[in-house]
XYZ file of C-alpha atoms in Angstrom:
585
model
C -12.337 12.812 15.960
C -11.194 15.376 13.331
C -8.123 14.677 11.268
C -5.474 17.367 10.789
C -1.796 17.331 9.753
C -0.994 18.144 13.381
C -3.111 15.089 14.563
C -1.311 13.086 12.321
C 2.083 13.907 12.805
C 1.647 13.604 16.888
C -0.012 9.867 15.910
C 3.127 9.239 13.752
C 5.293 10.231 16.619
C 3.253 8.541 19.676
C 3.045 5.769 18.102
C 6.813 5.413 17.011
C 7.608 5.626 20.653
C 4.929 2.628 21.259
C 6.440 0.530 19.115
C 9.993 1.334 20.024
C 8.968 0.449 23.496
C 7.320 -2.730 22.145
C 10.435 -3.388 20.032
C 12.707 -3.555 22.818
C 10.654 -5.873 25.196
C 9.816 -8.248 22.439
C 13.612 -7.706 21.433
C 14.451 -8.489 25.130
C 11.662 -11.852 25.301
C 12.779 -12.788 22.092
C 17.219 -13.302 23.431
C 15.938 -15.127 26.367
C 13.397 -17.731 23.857
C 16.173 -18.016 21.487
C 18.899 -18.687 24.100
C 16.548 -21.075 25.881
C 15.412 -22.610 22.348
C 18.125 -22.483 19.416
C 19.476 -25.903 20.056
C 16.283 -27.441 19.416
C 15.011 -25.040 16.803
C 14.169 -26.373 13.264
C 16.539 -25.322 10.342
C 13.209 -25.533 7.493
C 9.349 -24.275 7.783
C 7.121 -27.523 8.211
C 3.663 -27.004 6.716
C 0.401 -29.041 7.083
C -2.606 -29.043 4.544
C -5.709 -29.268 6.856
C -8.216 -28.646 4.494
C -9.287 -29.805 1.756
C -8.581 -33.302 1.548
C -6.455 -34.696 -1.499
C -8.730 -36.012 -4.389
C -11.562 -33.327 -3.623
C -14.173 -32.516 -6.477
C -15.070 -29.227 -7.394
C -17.355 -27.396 -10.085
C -15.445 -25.005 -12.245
C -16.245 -20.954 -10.664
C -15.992 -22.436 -7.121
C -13.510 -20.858 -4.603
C -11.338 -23.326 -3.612
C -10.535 -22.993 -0.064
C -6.955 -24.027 1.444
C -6.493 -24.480 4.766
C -2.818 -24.886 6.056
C -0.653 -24.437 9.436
C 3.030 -23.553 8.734
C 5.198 -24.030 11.884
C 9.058 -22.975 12.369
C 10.774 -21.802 15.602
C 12.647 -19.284 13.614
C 9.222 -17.744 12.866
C 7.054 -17.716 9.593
C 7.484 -14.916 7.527
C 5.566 -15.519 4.283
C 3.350 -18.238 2.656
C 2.455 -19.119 -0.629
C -0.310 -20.909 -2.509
C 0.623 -22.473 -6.086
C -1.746 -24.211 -8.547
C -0.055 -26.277 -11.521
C 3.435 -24.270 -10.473
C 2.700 -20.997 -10.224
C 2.335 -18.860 -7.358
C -1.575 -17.645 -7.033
C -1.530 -15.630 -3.403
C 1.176 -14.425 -1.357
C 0.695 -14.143 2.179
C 2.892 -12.137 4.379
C 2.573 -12.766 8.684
C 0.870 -10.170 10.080
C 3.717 -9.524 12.397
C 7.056 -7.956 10.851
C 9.317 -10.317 12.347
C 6.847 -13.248 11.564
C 5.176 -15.409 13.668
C 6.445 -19.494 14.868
C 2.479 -21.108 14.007
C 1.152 -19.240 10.886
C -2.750 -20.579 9.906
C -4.219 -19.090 7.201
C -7.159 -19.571 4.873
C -6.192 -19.050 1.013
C -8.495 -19.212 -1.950
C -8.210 -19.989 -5.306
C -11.010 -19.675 -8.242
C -11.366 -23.073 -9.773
C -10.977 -24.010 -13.423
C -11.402 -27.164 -15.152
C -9.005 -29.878 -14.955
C -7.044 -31.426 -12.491
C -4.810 -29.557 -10.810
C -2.032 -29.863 -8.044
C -1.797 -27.276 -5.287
C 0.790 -27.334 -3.153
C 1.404 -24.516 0.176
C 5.185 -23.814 0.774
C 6.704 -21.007 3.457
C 9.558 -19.563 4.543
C 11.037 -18.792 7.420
C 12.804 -15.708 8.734
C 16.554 -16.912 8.048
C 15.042 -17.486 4.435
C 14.800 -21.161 4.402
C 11.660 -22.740 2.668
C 9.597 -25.625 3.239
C 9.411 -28.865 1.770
C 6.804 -29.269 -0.618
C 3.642 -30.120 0.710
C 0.283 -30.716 -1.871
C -2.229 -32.153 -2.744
C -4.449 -33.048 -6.025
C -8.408 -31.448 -6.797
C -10.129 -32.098 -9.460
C -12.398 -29.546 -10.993
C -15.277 -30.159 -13.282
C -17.127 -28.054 -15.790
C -19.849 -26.380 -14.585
C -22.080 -27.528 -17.935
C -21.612 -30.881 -19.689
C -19.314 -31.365 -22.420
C -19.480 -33.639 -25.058
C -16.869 -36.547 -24.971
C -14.745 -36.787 -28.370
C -15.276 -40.562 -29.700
C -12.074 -41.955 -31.041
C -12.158 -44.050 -34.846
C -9.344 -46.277 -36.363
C -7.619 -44.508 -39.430
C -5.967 -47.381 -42.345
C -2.857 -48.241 -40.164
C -4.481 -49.074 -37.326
C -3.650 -45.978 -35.146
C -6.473 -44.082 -33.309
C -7.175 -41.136 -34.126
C -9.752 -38.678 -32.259
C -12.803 -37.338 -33.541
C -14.492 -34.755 -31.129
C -18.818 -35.129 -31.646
C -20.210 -32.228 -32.783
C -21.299 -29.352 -30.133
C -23.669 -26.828 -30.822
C -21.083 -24.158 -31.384
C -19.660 -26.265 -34.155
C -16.640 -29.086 -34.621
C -13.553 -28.759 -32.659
C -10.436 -29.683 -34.808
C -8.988 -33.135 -33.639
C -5.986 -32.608 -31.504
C -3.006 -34.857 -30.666
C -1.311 -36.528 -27.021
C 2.156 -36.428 -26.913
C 4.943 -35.929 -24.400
C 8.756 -35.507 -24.131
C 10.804 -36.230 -20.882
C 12.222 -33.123 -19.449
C 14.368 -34.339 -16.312
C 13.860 -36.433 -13.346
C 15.242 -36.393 -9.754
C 16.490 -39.619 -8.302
C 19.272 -41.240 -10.617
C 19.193 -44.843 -11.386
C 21.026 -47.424 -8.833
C 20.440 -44.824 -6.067
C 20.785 -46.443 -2.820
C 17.823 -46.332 -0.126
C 17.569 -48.795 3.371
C 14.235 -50.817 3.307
C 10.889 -49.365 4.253
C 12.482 -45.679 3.596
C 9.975 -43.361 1.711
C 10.865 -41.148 -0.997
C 9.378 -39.067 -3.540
C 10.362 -39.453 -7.378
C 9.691 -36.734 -9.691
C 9.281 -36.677 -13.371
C 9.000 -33.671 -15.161
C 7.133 -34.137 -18.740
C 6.620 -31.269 -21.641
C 3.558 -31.420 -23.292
C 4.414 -31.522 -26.957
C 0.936 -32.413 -28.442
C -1.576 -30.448 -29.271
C -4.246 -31.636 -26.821
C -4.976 -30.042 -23.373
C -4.339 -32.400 -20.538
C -6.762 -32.204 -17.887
C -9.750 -34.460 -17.072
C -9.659 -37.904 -17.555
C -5.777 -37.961 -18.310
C -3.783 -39.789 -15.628
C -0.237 -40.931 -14.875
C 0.126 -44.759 -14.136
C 2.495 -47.529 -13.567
C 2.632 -49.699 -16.773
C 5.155 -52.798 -15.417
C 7.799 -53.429 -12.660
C 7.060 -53.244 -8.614
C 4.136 -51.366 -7.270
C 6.354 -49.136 -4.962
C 3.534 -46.293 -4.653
C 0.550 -46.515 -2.430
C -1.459 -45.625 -5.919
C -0.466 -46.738 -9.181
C -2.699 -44.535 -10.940
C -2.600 -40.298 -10.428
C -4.351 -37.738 -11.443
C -2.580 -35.579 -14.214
C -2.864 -31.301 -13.422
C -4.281 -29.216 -16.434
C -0.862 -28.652 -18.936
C -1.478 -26.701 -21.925
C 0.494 -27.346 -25.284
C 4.340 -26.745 -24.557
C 3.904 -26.668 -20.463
C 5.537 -28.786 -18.375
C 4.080 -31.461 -15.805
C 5.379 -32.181 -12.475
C 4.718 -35.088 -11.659
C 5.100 -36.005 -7.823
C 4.995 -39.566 -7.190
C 5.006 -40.948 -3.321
C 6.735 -44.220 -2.886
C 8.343 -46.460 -0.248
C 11.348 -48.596 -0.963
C 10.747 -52.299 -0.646
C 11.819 -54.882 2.043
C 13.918 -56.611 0.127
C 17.725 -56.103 -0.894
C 18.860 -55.614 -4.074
C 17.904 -53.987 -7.502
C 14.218 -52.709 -7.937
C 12.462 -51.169 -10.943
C 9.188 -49.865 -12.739
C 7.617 -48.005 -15.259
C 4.768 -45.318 -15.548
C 3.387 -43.673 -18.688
C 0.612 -41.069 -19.317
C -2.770 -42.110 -20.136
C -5.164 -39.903 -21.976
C -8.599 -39.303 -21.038
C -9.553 -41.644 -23.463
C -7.582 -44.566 -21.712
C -4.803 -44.721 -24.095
C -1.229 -44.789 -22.939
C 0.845 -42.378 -24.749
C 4.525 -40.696 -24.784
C 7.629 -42.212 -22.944
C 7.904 -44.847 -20.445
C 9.742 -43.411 -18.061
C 11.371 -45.571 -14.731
C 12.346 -45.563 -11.133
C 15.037 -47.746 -10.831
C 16.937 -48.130 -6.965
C 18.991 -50.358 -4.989
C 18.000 -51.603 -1.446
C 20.444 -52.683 0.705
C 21.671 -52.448 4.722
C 23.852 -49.706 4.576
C 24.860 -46.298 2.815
C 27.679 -47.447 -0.481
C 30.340 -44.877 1.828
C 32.385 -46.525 3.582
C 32.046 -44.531 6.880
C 31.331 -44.707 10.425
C 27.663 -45.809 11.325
C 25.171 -43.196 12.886
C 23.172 -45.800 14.780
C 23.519 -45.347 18.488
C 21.955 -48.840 19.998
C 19.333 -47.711 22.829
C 19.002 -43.789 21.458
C 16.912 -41.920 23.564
C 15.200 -38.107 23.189
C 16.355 -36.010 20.059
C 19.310 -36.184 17.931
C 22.227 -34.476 17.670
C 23.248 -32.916 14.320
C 26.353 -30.811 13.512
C 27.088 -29.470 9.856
C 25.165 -30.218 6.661
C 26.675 -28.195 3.624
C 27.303 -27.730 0.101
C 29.792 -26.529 -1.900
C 28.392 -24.769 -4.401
C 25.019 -22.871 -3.980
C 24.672 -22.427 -7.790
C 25.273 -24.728 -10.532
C 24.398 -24.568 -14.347
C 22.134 -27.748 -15.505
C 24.717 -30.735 -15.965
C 27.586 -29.426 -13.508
C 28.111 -31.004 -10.020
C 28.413 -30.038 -6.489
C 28.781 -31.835 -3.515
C 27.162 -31.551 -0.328
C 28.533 -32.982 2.829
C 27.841 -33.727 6.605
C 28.931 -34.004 9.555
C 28.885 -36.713 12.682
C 25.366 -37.727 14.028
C 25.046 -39.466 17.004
C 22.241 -40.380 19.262
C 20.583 -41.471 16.308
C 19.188 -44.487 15.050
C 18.933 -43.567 11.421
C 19.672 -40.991 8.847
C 18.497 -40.160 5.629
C 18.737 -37.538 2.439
C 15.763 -36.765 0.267
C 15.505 -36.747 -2.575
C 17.177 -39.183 -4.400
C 20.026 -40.243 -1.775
C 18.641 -42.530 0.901
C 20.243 -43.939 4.110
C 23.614 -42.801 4.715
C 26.471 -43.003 7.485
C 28.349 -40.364 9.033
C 29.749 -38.444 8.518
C 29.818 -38.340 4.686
C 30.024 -36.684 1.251
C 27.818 -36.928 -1.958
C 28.622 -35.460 -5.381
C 25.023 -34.225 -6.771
C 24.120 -33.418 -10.695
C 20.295 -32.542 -9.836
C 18.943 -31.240 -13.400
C 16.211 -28.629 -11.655
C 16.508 -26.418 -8.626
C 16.395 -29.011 -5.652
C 16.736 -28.708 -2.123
C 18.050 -31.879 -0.230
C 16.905 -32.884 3.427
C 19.242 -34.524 5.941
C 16.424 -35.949 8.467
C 18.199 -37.586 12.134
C 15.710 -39.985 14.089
C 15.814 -41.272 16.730
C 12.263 -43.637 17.389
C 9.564 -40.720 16.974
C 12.340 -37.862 17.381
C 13.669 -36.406 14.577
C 16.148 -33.661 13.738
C 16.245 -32.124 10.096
C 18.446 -29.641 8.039
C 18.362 -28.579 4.551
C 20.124 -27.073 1.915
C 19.217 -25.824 -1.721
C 21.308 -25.706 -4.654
C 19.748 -23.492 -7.554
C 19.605 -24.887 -10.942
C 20.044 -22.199 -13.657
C 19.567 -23.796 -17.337
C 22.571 -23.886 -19.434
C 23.326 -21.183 -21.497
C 20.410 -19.215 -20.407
C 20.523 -15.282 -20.665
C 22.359 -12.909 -17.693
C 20.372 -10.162 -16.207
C 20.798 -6.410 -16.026
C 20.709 -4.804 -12.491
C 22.911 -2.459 -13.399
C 21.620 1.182 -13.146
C 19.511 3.343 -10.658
C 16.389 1.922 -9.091
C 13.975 3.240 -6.443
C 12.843 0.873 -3.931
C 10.646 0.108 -0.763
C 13.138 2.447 1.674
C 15.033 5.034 -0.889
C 17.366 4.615 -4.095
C 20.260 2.447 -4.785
C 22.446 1.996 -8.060
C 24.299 -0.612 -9.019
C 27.563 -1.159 -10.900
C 27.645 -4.735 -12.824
C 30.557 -6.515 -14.877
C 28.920 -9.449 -16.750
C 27.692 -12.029 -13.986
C 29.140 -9.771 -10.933
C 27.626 -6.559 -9.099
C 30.343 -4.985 -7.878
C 30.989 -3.789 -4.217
C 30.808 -0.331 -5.583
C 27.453 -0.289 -5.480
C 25.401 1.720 -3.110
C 22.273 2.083 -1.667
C 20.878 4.607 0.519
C 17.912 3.669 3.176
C 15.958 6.432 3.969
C 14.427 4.957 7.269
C 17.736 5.855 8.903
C 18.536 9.368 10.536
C 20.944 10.647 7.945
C 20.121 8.455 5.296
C 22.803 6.507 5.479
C 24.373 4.905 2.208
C 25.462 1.273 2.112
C 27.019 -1.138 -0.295
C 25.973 -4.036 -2.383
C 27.807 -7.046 -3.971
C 26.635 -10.353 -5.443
C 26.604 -12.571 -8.602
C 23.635 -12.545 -10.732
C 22.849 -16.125 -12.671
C 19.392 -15.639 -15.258
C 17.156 -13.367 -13.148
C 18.736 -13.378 -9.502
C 20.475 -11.583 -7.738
C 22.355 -13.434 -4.371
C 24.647 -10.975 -2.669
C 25.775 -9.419 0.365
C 24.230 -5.911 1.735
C 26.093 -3.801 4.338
C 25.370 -0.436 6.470
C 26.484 1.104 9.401
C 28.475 -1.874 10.551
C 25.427 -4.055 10.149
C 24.889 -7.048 7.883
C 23.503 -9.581 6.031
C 22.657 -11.499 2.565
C 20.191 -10.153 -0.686
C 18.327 -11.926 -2.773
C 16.928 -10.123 -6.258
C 14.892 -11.455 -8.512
C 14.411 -9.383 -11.619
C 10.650 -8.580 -13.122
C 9.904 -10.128 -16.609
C 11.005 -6.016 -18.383
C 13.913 -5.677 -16.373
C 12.101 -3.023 -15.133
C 11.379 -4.024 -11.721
C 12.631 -6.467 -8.701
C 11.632 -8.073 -6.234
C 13.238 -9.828 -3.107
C 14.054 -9.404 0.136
C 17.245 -8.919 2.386
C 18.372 -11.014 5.723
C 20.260 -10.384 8.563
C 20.731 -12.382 11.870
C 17.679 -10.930 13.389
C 15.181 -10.692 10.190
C 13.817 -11.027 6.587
C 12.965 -7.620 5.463
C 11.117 -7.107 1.848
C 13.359 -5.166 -0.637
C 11.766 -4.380 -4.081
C 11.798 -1.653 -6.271
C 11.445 -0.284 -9.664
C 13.746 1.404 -12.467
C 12.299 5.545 -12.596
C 9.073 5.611 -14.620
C 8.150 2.173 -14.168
C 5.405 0.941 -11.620
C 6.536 -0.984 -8.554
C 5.540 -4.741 -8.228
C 2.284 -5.831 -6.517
C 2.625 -5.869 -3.061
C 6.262 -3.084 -2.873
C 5.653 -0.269 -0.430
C 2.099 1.171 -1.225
C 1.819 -0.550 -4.533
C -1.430 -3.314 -4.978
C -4.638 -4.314 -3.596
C -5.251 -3.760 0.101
C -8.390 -4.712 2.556
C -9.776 -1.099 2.670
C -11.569 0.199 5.757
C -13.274 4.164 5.843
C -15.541 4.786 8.565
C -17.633 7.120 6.097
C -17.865 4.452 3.760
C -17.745 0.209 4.942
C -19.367 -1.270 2.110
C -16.671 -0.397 -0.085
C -14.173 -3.191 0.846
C -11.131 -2.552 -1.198
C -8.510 -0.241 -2.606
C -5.996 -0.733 -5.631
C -2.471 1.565 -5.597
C -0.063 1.933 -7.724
C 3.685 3.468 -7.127
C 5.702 5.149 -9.848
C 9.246 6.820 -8.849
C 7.672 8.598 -5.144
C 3.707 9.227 -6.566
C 1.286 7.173 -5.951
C -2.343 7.213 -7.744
C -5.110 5.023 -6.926
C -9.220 4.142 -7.389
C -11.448 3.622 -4.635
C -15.032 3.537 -4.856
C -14.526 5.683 -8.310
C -12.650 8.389 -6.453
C -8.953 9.527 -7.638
C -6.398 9.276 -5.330
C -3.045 11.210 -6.354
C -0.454 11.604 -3.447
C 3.349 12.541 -3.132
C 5.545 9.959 -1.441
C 8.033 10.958 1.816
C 10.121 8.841 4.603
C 9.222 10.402 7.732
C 11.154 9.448 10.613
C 10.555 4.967 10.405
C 7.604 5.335 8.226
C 6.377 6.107 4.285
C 3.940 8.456 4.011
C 1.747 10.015 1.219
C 0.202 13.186 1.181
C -2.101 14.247 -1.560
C -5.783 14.986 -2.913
C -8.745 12.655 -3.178
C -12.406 13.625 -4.597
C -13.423 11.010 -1.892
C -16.408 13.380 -0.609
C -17.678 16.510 -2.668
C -14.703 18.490 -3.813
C -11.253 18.297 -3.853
C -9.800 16.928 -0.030
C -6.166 16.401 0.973
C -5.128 13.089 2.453
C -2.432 11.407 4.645
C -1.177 7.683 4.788
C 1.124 6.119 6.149
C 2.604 2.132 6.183
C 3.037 0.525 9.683
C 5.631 -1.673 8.714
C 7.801 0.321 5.972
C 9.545 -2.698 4.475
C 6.879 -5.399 4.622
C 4.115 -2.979 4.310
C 1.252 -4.861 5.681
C -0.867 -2.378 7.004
C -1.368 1.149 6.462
C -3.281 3.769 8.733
C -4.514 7.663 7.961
C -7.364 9.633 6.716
C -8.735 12.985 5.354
C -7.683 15.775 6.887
C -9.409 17.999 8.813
C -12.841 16.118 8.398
C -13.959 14.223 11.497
C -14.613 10.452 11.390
C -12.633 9.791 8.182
C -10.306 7.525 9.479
C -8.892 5.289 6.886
C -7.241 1.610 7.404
C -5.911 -0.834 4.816
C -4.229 -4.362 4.997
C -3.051 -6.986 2.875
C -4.438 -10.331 2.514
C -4.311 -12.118 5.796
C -2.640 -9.225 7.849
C -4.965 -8.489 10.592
C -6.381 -5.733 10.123
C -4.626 -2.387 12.187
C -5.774 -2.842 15.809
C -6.814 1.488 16.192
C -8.507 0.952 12.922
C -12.263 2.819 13.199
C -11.179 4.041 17.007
């Protein structure tokens, strides 16, 4: 097949009519599912870990290989893999509008230590999963020598690391500070109800934790199914999170314990910290019971709210709910228990948290969630103000301190007359949570500002989707992932063995490597789609080039070739996306 311009542009147009005709029956199956469905349909993504198993061993170099399901009615829009807290793949659904099951396989490249991985998603009306993890261990891939430990004049320990063939290591020190916790003392919980408690812990040694370190209960009531847990590799200054699984006990009244860190050379060190709750029969709120005696099939929730999305650490909101029946129990995680209905609760939580109203009713159960965002006191506002280019045309914004004003305007290309709309929203640290309307259509933003200031990232939501919006101030390089910009799955029919292809985006050029071959093309929004046009010395010479994404916002997959050389097709997608079904046809 030989590529021209004119081929292209009748592809671009055939195949915006296919996909407008595919839009409106999947538009059209899609009413009658929700209709039929939204009374049942979850209000948070539920995700299961299917491989590997928690406690796994691995050698240090290994690819760790996750296997998870993510599940929501509402459809799964995105997935995430994080190690020790921070995000190590992004993985969009290979469908625009998402997908309701979502399996992927996710790799990470192990290093030593022990680490905690945990797979979270989110759903199309932006909600996000509870978090769902487990703990690896990875060992070095050659021997080390273990440090022996000798007694200095008081009596304390001190370490003494046996010399290696590159030399002595300089003896280092354990310490720890507490940081926060979730779950407050006295909080109330019915018997048998699980729970997780959470303790976060700054290194403030010098020593690595890793290997060998662990996290144990030192006195009080074995609530956990394990006393003893593995601690995830924290350098000096991190932070730990440490997740700890536990069931209240069956009997009423006042329960305690304490854990401590242990280093890996089995002494305890740093502060005891302590889980202290109350069990008793009912919720301390003096308010009508949810228990229906002889509940049968699912049930039935009505409002579960809170005041204040936002809070600075040490301020309080309150979240409250509504009537329950057909239920035979009801319960808030974290850190709240069993509760009656309908009720209130005035929360302090110290880090972002989002709480989990679950309904049951013998194996039936009915959840909903909200999340209030923790911003650290007295931390820094951030500058949005200015003009940006992002994933579907330009937008400046007009900011007053903490507020972007509705003055603000954007203008998305993707529309016939590139029509302008308007922006509003408060900005606390590095986000951005607004409002975004155009054309008498819309819906809520959410910004989150690059480490310069010189980029965002995010996405926008209305009734019907979650749409990627992300961008960059001029002359700075969009993020990883924005419109063309990243590593893509590269397929050219001239050339398979050469697997990949790295772009980046700068204002409306793009410039890229593949294979050792310059790519250097102009950006344009033609029609529903971004396309680049430009020069490659891909083959002997100088050749022009067209691309274009398939999906403009999300920009999973992109399609084109050379022009006007036959069988030079070209293909691309990201991560998991599947790759374009006319790909090498």
């Amino acid at each position: 097949m030989k590529f021209t311009r004119g081929y292209a542009i009748l592809a671009r147009v055939d195949m915006q009519n296919a996909r407008e005709l595919n839009r409106k029956f999947f538009f059209c199956i899609g009413l009658i599912a929700l209709i039929a469905c939204n009374a049942a349909s979850p209000t948070q993504p539920v995700v299961v870990i299917t491989e590997p198993a928690s406690g796994s061993e691995f050698r240090e170099g290994d690819q760790v290989v996750i296997e998870s399901t993510s599940d929501d009615a509402k459809a799964i829009v995105r997935v995430e893999l994080v190690v020790d807290g921070v995000v190590v793949k992004t993985d969009p659904s290979p469908t625009a509008q998402g997908q309701p099951s979502l399996t992927l396989v996710q790799a990470w490249r192990a290093i030593p230590g022990n680490h905690t991985i945990i797979v979270r998603a989110y759903n199309a009306a932006g909600k996000i999963s509870e978090p769902v993890g487990i703990i690896v261990t990875v060992v070095p891939s050659v021997a080390q020598i273990a440090p022996t430990f000798t007694p200095n004049a008081s009596g304390a320990i001190n370490p003494t690391n046996a010399p290696t063939t590159a030399g002595t290591r300089a003896p280092c020190t354990n310490a720890a500070t507490f940081v926060s916790e979730t779950i407050p003392d006295r909080t109330n919980f019915f018997a048998g109800n699980a729970f997780n408690k959470i303790w976060r812990l700054k290194n403030s040694g010098t020593c690595t934790w890793g290997v060998g370190y662990s996290f144990g209960l030192v006195s009080g009531e074995a609530m956990a199914s394990s006393n003893s847990l593995a601690v995830p590799a924290i350098a000096p200054g991190g932070i730990a999170e440490l997740l700890v699984p536990m069931t209240a006990p069956a009997t009423i009244g006042l329960h305690s314990a304490a854990w401590q860190l242990k280093s890996d050379s089995a002494q305890n060190f740093g502060p005891r910290v302590t889980i202290v709750i109350t069990v008793s029969n009912s919720d301390l709120s003096p308010q009508v019971s949810p228990t229906t005696s002889g509940c049968s099939g699912i049930p039935t929730l009505s409002t579960f709210t809170v005041t204040t999305e936002q809070i600075t650490e040490g301020a309080t909101t309150r979240i409250q709910w509504g009537l329950i029946t057909n239920a035979s129990s009801v319960q808030i995680d974290p850190g709240i228990g069993a509760v009656n209905t309908p009720g209130v609760r005035d929360v302090s939580p110290k880090i972002t948290t989002t709480y989990t109203l679950t309904a049951r009713c013998g194996p039936n159960a009915r959840t909903a969630s909200v999340t209030i965002i923790v911003n650290p006191a007295g931390s820094a506002i951030g500058n949005f103000a200015g003009a940006w280019i992002h994933n579907f045309g330009t937008m400046t914004l007009s900011q007053s301190g903490s507020n972007v004003l509705n003055t603000s305007e954007y203008v998305n290309a993707f529309t016939t007359n590139k029509s302008k709309g308007n922006i509003s929203g408060t900005v606390t640290g590095n986000t951005l949570l607004g409002n975004w309307s155009i054309e008498g259509v819309n819906g809520t933003l959410q910004f989150y500002l690059g480490a310069n200031g010189n980029s965002f990232d995010g996405a926008r939501v209305s009734e019907q989707q979650q749409l990627r919006w992300c961008g960059a101030r001029s002359g700075s390089p969009f993020p990883s992932g924005c419109s063309f910009a990243g590593t893509w799955n590269m397929y050219f029919s001239a050339n398979p063995a050469c697997a990949t292809i790295t772009l980046t985006r700068i204002d409306d050029t793009v410039t890229g490597n593949y294979c050792g071959s310059l790519l250097n093309g102009t950006l344009q929004y033609v029609g529903s789609e971004t396309v680049i046009n430009g020069t490659t010395s891909l083959t002997s010479g100088s050749n022009s080039f067209a691309l274009y994404l398939i999906d403009g916002y999300n920009a999973t997959q992109f399609q084109g070739g050379l022009v006007g050389i036959a069988g030079s097709e070209w293909c691309g997608w990201r991560g998991n996306a599947i790759k374009p079904p006319q790909c090498g046809k």
